[in-house]
Amino acid sequence: MKLNLKRPLAFFDLETTGVNVGADRIVEIAILKAMPDGSELIKTMRINPEMPIPLYASLIHGIYDEHIANEPIFKEVATELADFIGDADLAGYNSNRFDIPVLLEEFLRAGVDFDMSDRKFVDVQNIFHQMEQRTLRAAYKFYCNKDIINAHSAEADITATYQVLLAQIERYKDIDFEDKQGNISRPVQNDVEALHAFTNMNKPVDFAGRMVYNENDEETFNFGKHKGKTVEQVFDIEPSYYAWMKQGDFPLYTKKKLEEIWTRWNKKKEQLKLERQQQAEANRPKNPQPVKVQQNPAKPQHQQPKKEKPAAELTNDMLEQLKMKFGK
Protein backbone atom coordinates (compact mmCIF):
# COMPACT_ATOMS: atom_id res chain seq x y z
CA MET A 1 0.00 0.00 0.00
CA LYS A 2 1.19 3.51 -0.82
CA LEU A 3 0.43 6.60 1.26
CA ASN A 4 -1.58 9.27 -0.53
CA LEU A 5 0.71 12.27 -0.03
CA LYS A 6 0.59 15.82 -1.33
CA ARG A 7 4.05 16.47 0.12
CA PRO A 8 6.61 14.40 2.03
CA LEU A 9 5.74 12.90 5.41
CA ALA A 10 8.74 12.62 7.76
CA PHE A 11 8.47 9.86 10.36
CA PHE A 12 11.00 10.40 13.12
CA ASP A 13 11.95 8.93 16.47
CA LEU A 14 14.26 10.20 19.19
CA GLU A 15 16.32 8.49 21.84
CA THR A 16 17.05 10.92 24.66
CA THR A 17 18.69 11.37 28.04
CA GLY A 18 15.25 11.32 29.71
CA VAL A 19 11.62 12.36 29.40
CA ASN A 20 11.76 16.01 30.55
CA VAL A 21 10.92 17.97 27.39
CA GLY A 22 12.56 21.17 28.60
CA ALA A 23 15.73 19.71 30.11
CA ASP A 24 16.63 16.40 28.43
CA ARG A 25 18.57 16.13 25.18
CA ILE A 26 18.66 13.99 22.06
CA VAL A 27 21.25 11.19 21.79
CA GLU A 28 19.94 9.66 18.58
CA ILE A 29 17.54 10.73 15.85
CA ALA A 30 16.23 8.69 12.94
CA ILE A 31 14.06 10.10 10.15
CA LEU A 32 12.20 8.16 7.48
CA LYS A 33 10.97 10.57 4.83
CA ALA A 34 8.11 9.08 2.80
CA MET A 35 7.88 10.85 -0.56
CA PRO A 36 4.75 11.44 -2.67
CA ASP A 37 6.15 9.17 -5.41
CA GLY A 38 6.37 6.26 -2.96
CA SER A 39 10.12 6.41 -2.42
CA GLU A 40 11.67 6.62 1.04
CA LEU A 41 14.70 8.45 2.42
CA ILE A 42 16.29 7.55 5.77
CA LYS A 43 18.73 9.53 7.89
CA THR A 44 20.00 8.25 11.25
CA MET A 45 22.35 10.22 13.44
CA ARG A 46 23.77 9.97 16.96
CA ILE A 47 24.19 13.20 18.90
CA ASN A 48 26.44 14.22 21.77
CA PRO A 49 23.90 15.61 24.29
CA GLU A 50 26.54 17.67 26.14
CA MET A 51 25.44 16.01 29.39
CA PRO A 52 25.83 12.55 30.96
CA ILE A 53 23.27 9.94 29.91
CA PRO A 54 21.51 8.60 33.03
CA LEU A 55 21.89 4.85 33.50
CA TYR A 56 18.14 4.21 33.42
CA ALA A 57 17.95 5.83 29.96
CA SER A 58 20.96 3.89 28.65
CA LEU A 59 19.40 0.63 29.85
CA ILE A 60 16.34 1.38 27.69
CA HIS A 61 17.92 2.48 24.39
CA GLY A 62 21.40 0.92 24.79
CA ILE A 63 23.33 4.14 24.15
CA TYR A 64 25.99 4.97 26.74
CA ASP A 65 28.27 7.96 27.19
CA GLU A 66 31.18 6.29 25.42
CA HIS A 67 28.99 5.70 22.35
CA ILE A 68 28.41 9.40 21.76
CA ALA A 69 31.63 10.94 23.14
CA ASN A 70 32.96 11.73 19.65
CA GLU A 71 29.62 12.48 17.98
CA PRO A 72 28.61 16.02 16.93
CA ILE A 73 26.50 18.19 19.21
CA PHE A 74 23.02 19.08 17.96
CA LYS A 75 23.97 22.66 17.05
CA GLU A 76 26.51 21.32 14.55
CA VAL A 77 23.93 19.24 12.67
CA ALA A 78 20.75 21.27 13.25
CA THR A 79 20.76 22.94 9.83
CA GLU A 80 21.45 19.62 8.09
CA LEU A 81 18.51 17.98 9.86
CA ALA A 82 16.18 20.91 9.17
CA ASP A 83 17.13 20.83 5.48
CA PHE A 84 16.57 17.06 5.29
CA ILE A 85 13.08 17.39 6.78
CA GLY A 86 12.37 20.41 4.57
CA ASP A 87 8.68 21.27 4.27
CA ALA A 88 7.55 17.75 5.15
CA ASP A 89 4.67 17.03 7.47
CA LEU A 90 5.69 15.18 10.64
CA ALA A 91 4.71 11.75 11.95
CA GLY A 92 5.78 9.50 14.75
CA TYR A 93 4.71 7.42 17.70
CA ASN A 94 3.76 9.65 20.65
CA SER A 95 5.40 12.38 18.58
CA ASN A 96 2.93 15.15 19.42
CA ARG A 97 3.57 14.91 23.15
CA PHE A 98 7.27 14.07 23.20
CA ASP A 99 9.34 13.84 20.01
CA ILE A 100 8.12 17.07 18.37
CA PRO A 101 8.46 19.19 21.57
CA VAL A 102 11.97 17.82 22.24
CA LEU A 103 13.06 18.41 18.64
CA LEU A 104 11.75 21.98 18.75
CA GLU A 105 13.67 22.63 21.96
CA GLU A 106 16.88 21.48 20.30
CA PHE A 107 16.29 23.63 17.22
CA LEU A 108 15.60 26.68 19.39
CA ARG A 109 18.77 26.11 21.44
CA ALA A 110 20.72 25.87 18.18
CA GLY A 111 19.20 29.09 16.86
CA VAL A 112 17.45 27.37 13.94
CA ASP A 113 13.95 28.70 13.19
CA PHE A 114 12.16 25.46 12.32
CA ASP A 115 8.82 26.73 11.03
CA MET A 116 5.83 24.71 12.28
CA SER A 117 3.02 26.97 11.10
CA ASP A 118 2.05 25.09 7.92
CA ARG A 119 2.82 21.49 8.86
CA LYS A 120 0.48 18.59 9.57
CA PHE A 121 1.22 16.19 12.44
CA VAL A 122 0.25 12.53 12.43
CA ASP A 123 0.67 10.76 15.76
CA VAL A 124 0.37 7.04 15.11
CA GLN A 125 0.05 6.34 18.84
CA ASN A 126 -3.11 8.43 19.02
CA ILE A 127 -4.73 6.38 16.26
CA PHE A 128 -3.66 3.21 18.00
CA HIS A 129 -4.70 4.26 21.50
CA GLN A 130 -8.06 5.51 20.38
CA MET A 131 -8.75 2.43 18.30
CA GLU A 132 -6.97 -0.37 20.22
CA GLN A 133 -5.23 0.95 23.37
CA ARG A 134 -1.86 -0.85 23.07
CA THR A 135 1.95 -0.20 22.95
CA LEU A 136 4.16 0.08 19.85
CA ARG A 137 5.39 -3.51 20.26
CA ALA A 138 1.80 -4.73 20.60
CA ALA A 139 0.69 -2.50 17.74
CA TYR A 140 3.32 -3.96 15.44
CA LYS A 141 2.33 -7.45 16.44
CA PHE A 142 -1.39 -6.67 16.20
CA TYR A 143 -1.40 -4.87 12.87
CA CYS A 144 1.59 -6.43 11.08
CA ASN A 145 1.79 -9.80 12.88
CA LYS A 146 5.52 -9.23 13.39
CA ASP A 147 7.91 -8.72 16.28
CA ILE A 148 10.15 -5.68 16.34
CA ILE A 149 13.76 -6.72 15.86
CA ASN A 150 16.14 -4.63 17.98
CA ALA A 151 13.36 -2.79 19.82
CA HIS A 152 14.18 0.69 21.16
CA SER A 153 16.58 1.25 18.30
CA ALA A 154 15.43 4.52 16.72
CA GLU A 155 15.56 3.18 13.16
CA ALA A 156 13.76 -0.05 14.05
CA ASP A 157 11.06 1.93 15.86
CA ILE A 158 10.37 4.35 13.00
CA THR A 159 10.26 1.51 10.48
CA ALA A 160 7.72 -0.30 12.69
CA THR A 161 5.76 2.94 13.17
CA TYR A 162 5.61 3.52 9.41
CA GLN A 163 4.38 -0.02 8.75
CA VAL A 164 1.84 0.22 11.57
CA LEU A 165 0.32 3.38 10.05
CA LEU A 166 -0.04 1.68 6.66
CA ALA A 167 -1.77 -1.27 8.33
CA GLN A 168 -4.03 1.04 10.39
CA ILE A 169 -5.21 2.87 7.28
CA GLU A 170 -5.99 -0.40 5.56
CA ARG A 171 -7.75 -1.83 8.62
CA TYR A 172 -9.87 1.20 9.64
CA LYS A 173 -10.70 2.86 6.33
CA ASP A 174 -14.30 1.57 6.53
CA ILE A 175 -14.62 1.44 10.34
CA ASP A 176 -16.87 3.88 12.19
CA PHE A 177 -15.56 5.78 15.20
CA GLU A 178 -17.78 7.36 17.85
CA ASP A 179 -16.29 10.24 19.83
CA LYS A 180 -17.21 11.32 23.37
CA GLN A 181 -19.98 13.57 22.05
CA GLY A 182 -21.58 10.69 20.15
CA ASN A 183 -20.46 11.88 16.71
CA ILE A 184 -19.78 9.03 14.29
CA SER A 185 -17.21 9.29 11.53
CA ARG A 186 -14.59 7.32 9.63
CA PRO A 187 -11.47 9.31 10.54
CA VAL A 188 -8.72 6.86 9.61
CA GLN A 189 -8.29 7.58 5.93
CA ASN A 190 -5.38 7.62 3.50
CA ASP A 191 -5.13 11.39 3.82
CA VAL A 192 -2.65 13.30 5.97
CA GLU A 193 -5.09 16.12 6.76
CA ALA A 194 -7.70 13.64 8.03
CA LEU A 195 -5.07 11.80 10.09
CA HIS A 196 -3.80 15.14 11.43
CA ALA A 197 -7.29 16.07 12.59
CA PHE A 198 -7.86 12.67 14.24
CA THR A 199 -4.51 12.50 16.03
CA ASN A 200 -4.63 16.11 17.27
CA MET A 201 -7.99 16.07 18.99
CA ASN A 202 -6.70 18.07 21.97
CA LYS A 203 -5.46 20.79 19.59
CA PRO A 204 -2.27 21.73 21.47
CA VAL A 205 -0.80 25.19 21.00
CA ASP A 206 2.71 24.32 22.15
CA PHE A 207 2.85 20.51 21.84
CA ALA A 208 3.82 20.22 25.51
CA GLY A 209 0.12 20.68 26.24
CA ARG A 210 0.49 23.71 28.53
CA MET A 211 -1.82 25.59 26.18
CA VAL A 212 -4.57 24.17 23.96
CA TYR A 213 -7.15 25.62 21.59
CA ASN A 214 -10.73 25.70 22.89
CA GLU A 215 -13.86 25.19 20.80
CA ASN A 216 -13.56 28.80 19.57
CA ASP A 217 -9.91 28.27 18.49
CA GLU A 218 -8.71 30.51 21.33
CA GLU A 219 -5.45 29.70 23.14
CA THR A 220 -6.36 28.40 26.60
CA PHE A 221 -4.26 27.42 29.58
CA ASN A 222 -4.36 23.68 30.24
CA PHE A 223 -2.72 23.62 33.67
CA GLY A 224 -2.54 25.39 37.02
CA LYS A 225 -4.87 27.91 38.62
CA HIS A 226 -5.93 29.40 35.27
CA LYS A 227 -6.77 26.11 33.59
CA GLY A 228 -9.70 26.60 31.22
CA LYS A 229 -9.23 30.37 30.88
CA THR A 230 -8.03 31.88 27.63
CA VAL A 231 -4.49 33.19 27.67
CA GLU A 232 -5.66 36.70 26.80
CA GLN A 233 -8.19 36.66 29.66
CA VAL A 234 -5.39 35.83 32.08
CA PHE A 235 -3.24 38.63 30.64
CA ASP A 236 -6.15 41.00 31.26
CA ILE A 237 -6.54 40.09 34.93
CA GLU A 238 -2.97 39.01 35.82
CA PRO A 239 -0.39 40.23 33.28
CA SER A 240 2.42 39.18 35.65
CA TYR A 241 1.55 35.55 34.82
CA TYR A 242 3.38 36.08 31.52
CA ALA A 243 6.62 37.03 33.32
CA TRP A 244 6.22 34.09 35.70
CA MET A 245 5.99 31.62 32.82
CA LYS A 246 8.82 33.25 30.85
CA GLN A 247 11.11 32.91 33.87
CA GLY A 248 9.83 29.46 34.87
CA ASP A 249 10.89 25.93 33.95
CA PHE A 250 8.79 25.66 30.80
CA PRO A 251 9.88 24.40 27.37
CA LEU A 252 11.35 27.03 25.05
CA TYR A 253 8.66 26.42 22.44
CA THR A 254 5.96 26.97 25.06
CA LYS A 255 7.61 30.30 25.89
CA LYS A 256 7.87 31.17 22.20
CA LYS A 257 4.14 30.63 21.62
CA LEU A 258 3.35 32.50 24.84
CA GLU A 259 5.40 35.47 23.62
CA GLU A 260 3.53 35.48 20.31
CA ILE A 261 0.21 35.70 22.17
CA TRP A 262 1.60 38.42 24.48
CA THR A 263 2.73 40.50 21.49
CA ARG A 264 -0.66 40.13 19.80
CA TRP A 265 -2.48 41.03 23.04
CA ASN A 266 -0.39 44.20 23.47
CA LYS A 267 -1.08 45.24 19.88
CA LYS A 268 -4.81 44.83 20.53
CA LYS A 269 -4.52 47.01 23.63
CA GLU A 270 -2.69 49.73 21.71
CA GLN A 271 -5.23 49.55 18.88
CA LEU A 272 -8.13 49.82 21.34
CA LYS A 273 -6.48 52.82 23.02
CA LEU A 274 -6.02 54.51 19.64
CA GLU A 275 -9.65 53.84 18.66
CA ARG A 276 -10.88 55.38 21.91
CA GLN A 277 -8.76 58.47 21.34
CA GLN A 278 -10.09 58.78 17.81
CA GLN A 279 -13.67 58.35 19.06
CA ALA A 280 -13.14 61.06 21.67
CA GLU A 281 -11.81 63.39 18.97
CA ALA A 282 -14.80 62.61 16.76
CA ASN A 283 -17.26 63.45 19.57
CA ARG A 284 -15.82 66.92 20.15
CA PRO A 285 -17.79 69.90 18.59
CA LYS A 286 -16.29 70.80 15.25
CA ASN A 287 -17.03 74.62 15.45
CA PRO A 288 -17.02 75.64 19.09
CA GLN A 289 -18.61 79.06 19.90
CA PRO A 290 -16.07 81.62 20.98
CA VAL A 291 -16.15 82.35 24.65
CA LYS A 292 -17.20 85.91 25.45
CA VAL A 293 -14.93 87.54 27.93
CA GLN A 294 -16.79 89.92 30.22
CA GLN A 295 -15.31 93.38 29.94
CA ASN A 296 -14.58 95.38 33.04
CA PRO A 297 -17.13 98.18 33.45
CA ALA A 298 -15.86 101.37 31.94
CA LYS A 299 -14.31 103.70 34.41
CA PRO A 300 -15.85 107.16 34.53
CA GLN A 301 -13.77 109.49 32.54
CA HIS A 302 -12.17 112.36 34.43
CA GLN A 303 -13.69 115.74 33.60
CA GLN A 304 -11.31 117.98 31.83
CA PRO A 305 -10.56 121.11 33.81
CA LYS A 306 -12.26 124.12 32.43
CA LYS A 307 -9.95 126.41 30.63
CA GLU A 308 -9.75 129.88 32.26
CA LYS A 309 -10.39 132.77 30.04
CA PRO A 310 -7.30 134.84 29.47
CA ALA A 311 -7.13 138.05 31.56
CA ALA A 312 -8.42 141.15 29.87
CA GLU A 313 -5.82 143.70 28.79
CA LEU A 314 -5.39 146.53 31.38
CA THR A 315 -6.51 149.87 30.03
CA ASN A 316 -6.27 153.53 31.29
CA ASP A 317 -9.99 153.59 32.05
CA MET A 318 -9.58 150.55 34.26
CA LEU A 319 -6.75 152.27 36.18
CA GLU A 320 -8.81 155.39 36.76
CA GLN A 321 -11.67 153.26 38.10
CA LEU A 322 -9.34 151.48 40.52
CA LYS A 323 -7.97 154.77 41.81
CA MET A 324 -11.46 156.07 42.44
CA LYS A 325 -12.43 152.81 44.28
CA PHE A 326 -9.44 152.63 46.58
CA GLY A 327 -8.88 156.38 46.85
CA LYS A 328 -5.47 156.45 45.49
Short mmCIF file of N, CA and C in Angstrom, two decimals, residues 76-163:
data_model
loop_
_atom_site.label_atom_id
_atom_site.label_comp_id
_atom_site.label_asym_id
_atom_site.label_seq_id
_atom_site.Cartn_x
_atom_site.Cartn_y
_atom_site.Cartn_z
N GLU A 76 25.67 21.52 15.72
CA GLU A 76 26.51 21.32 14.55
C GLU A 76 25.77 20.65 13.40
N VAL A 77 24.67 19.96 13.71
CA VAL A 77 23.93 19.24 12.67
C VAL A 77 22.51 19.75 12.50
N ALA A 78 22.13 20.78 13.25
CA ALA A 78 20.75 21.27 13.25
C ALA A 78 20.30 21.70 11.85
N THR A 79 21.12 22.46 11.17
CA THR A 79 20.76 22.94 9.83
C THR A 79 20.62 21.77 8.85
N GLU A 80 21.51 20.80 8.95
CA GLU A 80 21.45 19.62 8.09
C GLU A 80 20.14 18.86 8.30
N LEU A 81 19.75 18.69 9.56
CA LEU A 81 18.51 17.98 9.86
C LEU A 81 17.29 18.76 9.38
N ALA A 82 17.30 20.07 9.62
CA ALA A 82 16.18 20.91 9.17
C ALA A 82 16.05 20.87 7.65
N ASP A 83 17.17 20.89 6.95
CA ASP A 83 17.13 20.83 5.48
C ASP A 83 16.63 19.47 5.00
N PHE A 84 17.02 18.40 5.70
CA PHE A 84 16.57 17.06 5.29
C PHE A 84 15.05 16.94 5.45
N ILE A 85 14.53 17.44 6.56
CA ILE A 85 13.08 17.39 6.78
C ILE A 85 12.37 18.30 5.79
N GLY A 86 12.95 19.48 5.53
CA GLY A 86 12.37 20.41 4.57
C GLY A 86 10.99 20.86 4.97
N ASP A 87 10.06 20.85 4.00
CA ASP A 87 8.68 21.27 4.27
C ASP A 87 7.77 20.09 4.58
N ALA A 88 8.34 18.96 4.92
CA ALA A 88 7.55 17.75 5.15
C ALA A 88 6.63 17.89 6.36
N ASP A 89 5.49 17.21 6.28
CA ASP A 89 4.67 17.03 7.47
C ASP A 89 5.38 16.04 8.38
N LEU A 90 4.97 15.99 9.66
CA LEU A 90 5.69 15.18 10.64
C LEU A 90 4.81 14.05 11.16
N ALA A 91 5.43 12.90 11.41
CA ALA A 91 4.71 11.75 11.95
C ALA A 91 5.62 10.99 12.90
N GLY A 92 5.01 10.30 13.81
CA GLY A 92 5.78 9.50 14.75
C GLY A 92 4.87 8.78 15.72
N TYR A 93 5.48 8.16 16.69
CA TYR A 93 4.71 7.42 17.70
C TYR A 93 4.86 8.18 19.02
N ASN A 94 3.76 8.72 19.51
CA ASN A 94 3.76 9.65 20.65
C ASN A 94 4.54 10.92 20.32
N SER A 95 4.58 11.25 19.05
CA SER A 95 5.40 12.38 18.58
C SER A 95 4.83 13.72 18.99
N ASN A 96 3.50 13.85 19.07
CA ASN A 96 2.93 15.15 19.42
C ASN A 96 3.27 15.56 20.84
N ARG A 97 3.35 14.59 21.73
CA ARG A 97 3.57 14.91 23.15
C ARG A 97 5.04 14.88 23.54
N PHE A 98 5.87 14.19 22.78
CA PHE A 98 7.27 14.07 23.20
C PHE A 98 8.27 14.43 22.10
N ASP A 99 8.27 13.68 21.00
CA ASP A 99 9.34 13.84 20.01
C ASP A 99 9.34 15.24 19.38
N ILE A 100 8.17 15.74 18.98
CA ILE A 100 8.12 17.07 18.37
C ILE A 100 8.54 18.15 19.37
N PRO A 101 8.00 18.17 20.61
CA PRO A 101 8.46 19.19 21.57
C PRO A 101 9.96 19.15 21.84
N VAL A 102 10.53 17.93 21.97
CA VAL A 102 11.97 17.82 22.24
C VAL A 102 12.77 18.33 21.04
N LEU A 103 12.35 17.96 19.83
CA LEU A 103 13.06 18.41 18.64
C LEU A 103 13.01 19.93 18.51
N LEU A 104 11.87 20.52 18.82
CA LEU A 104 11.75 21.98 18.75
C LEU A 104 12.65 22.66 19.76
N GLU A 105 12.77 22.07 20.95
CA GLU A 105 13.67 22.63 21.96
C GLU A 105 15.10 22.65 21.45
N GLU A 106 15.51 21.57 20.82
CA GLU A 106 16.88 21.48 20.30
C GLU A 106 17.11 22.51 19.19
N PHE A 107 16.14 22.65 18.29
CA PHE A 107 16.29 23.63 17.22
C PHE A 107 16.39 25.06 17.79
N LEU A 108 15.57 25.35 18.79
CA LEU A 108 15.60 26.68 19.39
C LEU A 108 16.93 26.95 20.09
N ARG A 109 17.46 25.95 20.80
CA ARG A 109 18.77 26.11 21.44
C ARG A 109 19.87 26.37 20.40
N ALA A 110 19.71 25.74 19.24
CA ALA A 110 20.72 25.87 18.18
C ALA A 110 20.53 27.13 17.35
N GLY A 111 19.45 27.87 17.61
CA GLY A 111 19.20 29.09 16.86
C GLY A 111 18.65 28.86 15.47
N VAL A 112 18.03 27.69 15.24
CA VAL A 112 17.45 27.37 13.94
C VAL A 112 15.93 27.55 14.04
N ASP A 113 15.38 28.42 13.18
CA ASP A 113 13.95 28.70 13.19
C ASP A 113 13.24 27.64 12.35
N PHE A 114 12.83 26.57 13.00
CA PHE A 114 12.16 25.46 12.32
C PHE A 114 10.66 25.77 12.29
N ASP A 115 10.19 26.24 11.15
CA ASP A 115 8.82 26.73 11.03
C ASP A 115 7.82 25.58 11.16
N MET A 116 6.85 25.74 12.06
CA MET A 116 5.83 24.71 12.28
C MET A 116 4.45 25.15 11.82
N SER A 117 4.34 26.38 11.31
CA SER A 117 3.02 26.97 11.10
C SER A 117 2.19 26.28 10.03
N ASP A 118 2.82 25.67 9.02
CA ASP A 118 2.05 25.09 7.92
C ASP A 118 2.21 23.58 7.81
N ARG A 119 2.63 22.94 8.90
CA ARG A 119 2.82 21.49 8.86
C ARG A 119 1.62 20.75 9.44
N LYS A 120 1.45 19.51 8.98
CA LYS A 120 0.48 18.59 9.57
C LYS A 120 1.25 17.61 10.45
N PHE A 121 0.57 17.09 11.49
CA PHE A 121 1.22 16.19 12.44
C PHE A 121 0.36 14.94 12.61
N VAL A 122 0.96 13.81 12.32
CA VAL A 122 0.25 12.53 12.43
C VAL A 122 0.90 11.73 13.55
N ASP A 123 0.16 11.54 14.63
CA ASP A 123 0.67 10.76 15.76
C ASP A 123 0.05 9.37 15.69
N VAL A 124 0.86 8.40 15.28
CA VAL A 124 0.37 7.04 15.11
C VAL A 124 -0.13 6.46 16.43
N GLN A 125 0.49 6.85 17.54
CA GLN A 125 0.05 6.34 18.84
C GLN A 125 -1.39 6.76 19.13
N ASN A 126 -1.75 7.98 18.75
CA ASN A 126 -3.11 8.43 19.02
C ASN A 126 -4.14 7.62 18.25
N ILE A 127 -3.82 7.26 17.00
CA ILE A 127 -4.73 6.38 16.26
C ILE A 127 -4.85 5.04 16.98
N PHE A 128 -3.70 4.52 17.35
CA PHE A 128 -3.66 3.21 18.00
C PHE A 128 -4.39 3.23 19.34
N HIS A 129 -4.09 4.21 20.17
CA HIS A 129 -4.70 4.26 21.50
C HIS A 129 -6.20 4.48 21.44
N GLN A 130 -6.63 5.27 20.47
CA GLN A 130 -8.06 5.51 20.38
C GLN A 130 -8.80 4.33 19.75
N MET A 131 -8.10 3.55 18.96
CA MET A 131 -8.75 2.43 18.30
C MET A 131 -8.48 1.10 19.00
N GLU A 132 -7.32 0.93 19.65
CA GLU A 132 -6.97 -0.37 20.22
C GLU A 132 -6.38 -0.30 21.63
N GLN A 133 -5.81 0.82 22.03
CA GLN A 133 -5.23 0.95 23.37
C GLN A 133 -4.10 -0.05 23.63
N ARG A 134 -3.00 0.03 22.88
CA ARG A 134 -1.86 -0.85 23.07
C ARG A 134 -0.54 -0.09 23.00
N THR A 135 0.61 -0.79 23.08
CA THR A 135 1.95 -0.20 22.95
C THR A 135 2.46 -0.39 21.53
N LEU A 136 3.61 0.22 21.20
CA LEU A 136 4.16 0.08 19.85
C LEU A 136 4.47 -1.38 19.54
N ARG A 137 5.07 -2.09 20.49
CA ARG A 137 5.39 -3.51 20.26
C ARG A 137 4.11 -4.30 19.98
N ALA A 138 3.07 -4.03 20.81
CA ALA A 138 1.80 -4.73 20.60
C ALA A 138 1.15 -4.29 19.30
N ALA A 139 1.28 -2.99 18.98
CA ALA A 139 0.69 -2.50 17.74
C ALA A 139 1.32 -3.18 16.53
N TYR A 140 2.62 -3.32 16.55
CA TYR A 140 3.32 -3.96 15.44
C TYR A 140 2.90 -5.42 15.31
N LYS A 141 2.76 -6.06 16.45
CA LYS A 141 2.33 -7.45 16.44
C LYS A 141 0.88 -7.57 15.99
N PHE A 142 0.06 -6.63 16.47
CA PHE A 142 -1.39 -6.67 16.20
C PHE A 142 -1.68 -6.38 14.73
N TYR A 143 -1.07 -5.31 14.22
CA TYR A 143 -1.40 -4.87 12.87
C TYR A 143 -0.58 -5.59 11.80
N CYS A 144 0.68 -5.88 12.11
CA CYS A 144 1.59 -6.43 11.08
C CYS A 144 1.92 -7.90 11.32
N ASN A 145 1.50 -8.42 12.49
CA ASN A 145 1.79 -9.80 12.88
C ASN A 145 3.29 -10.08 12.83
N LYS A 146 4.07 -9.10 13.35
CA LYS A 146 5.52 -9.23 13.39
C LYS A 146 6.02 -8.77 14.75
N ASP A 147 7.23 -9.21 15.08
CA ASP A 147 7.91 -8.72 16.28
C ASP A 147 8.98 -7.72 15.85
N ILE A 148 9.12 -6.67 16.64
CA ILE A 148 10.15 -5.68 16.34
C ILE A 148 11.52 -6.26 16.65
N ILE A 149 12.38 -6.28 15.66
CA ILE A 149 13.76 -6.72 15.86
C ILE A 149 14.59 -5.52 16.33
N ASN A 150 15.33 -5.71 17.42
CA ASN A 150 16.14 -4.63 17.98
C ASN A 150 15.26 -3.48 18.45
N ALA A 151 14.27 -3.81 19.28
CA ALA A 151 13.36 -2.79 19.82
C ALA A 151 14.13 -1.73 20.56
N HIS A 152 13.59 -0.50 20.53
CA HIS A 152 14.18 0.69 21.16
C HIS A 152 15.40 1.20 20.40
N SER A 153 15.67 0.61 19.23
CA SER A 153 16.58 1.25 18.30
C SER A 153 15.73 2.25 17.51
N ALA A 154 16.23 3.47 17.36
CA ALA A 154 15.43 4.52 16.72
C ALA A 154 14.99 4.11 15.32
N GLU A 155 15.90 3.54 14.54
CA GLU A 155 15.56 3.18 13.16
C GLU A 155 14.56 2.03 13.12
N ALA A 156 14.72 1.06 14.01
CA ALA A 156 13.76 -0.05 14.05
C ALA A 156 12.38 0.46 14.45
N ASP A 157 12.34 1.40 15.39
CA ASP A 157 11.06 1.93 15.86
C ASP A 157 10.33 2.73 14.79
N ILE A 158 11.08 3.56 14.01
CA ILE A 158 10.37 4.35 13.00
C ILE A 158 9.91 3.47 11.85
N THR A 159 10.69 2.44 11.53
CA THR A 159 10.26 1.51 10.48
C THR A 159 8.98 0.79 10.90
N ALA A 160 8.93 0.35 12.17
CA ALA A 160 7.72 -0.30 12.69
C ALA A 160 6.55 0.68 12.70
N THR A 161 6.82 1.94 13.11
CA THR A 161 5.76 2.94 13.17
C THR A 161 5.18 3.19 11.78
N TYR A 162 6.04 3.31 10.79
CA TYR A 162 5.61 3.52 9.41
C TYR A 162 4.72 2.37 8.94
N GLN A 163 5.15 1.14 9.19
CA GLN A 163 4.38 -0.02 8.75
C GLN A 163 3.06 -0.15 9.51
#
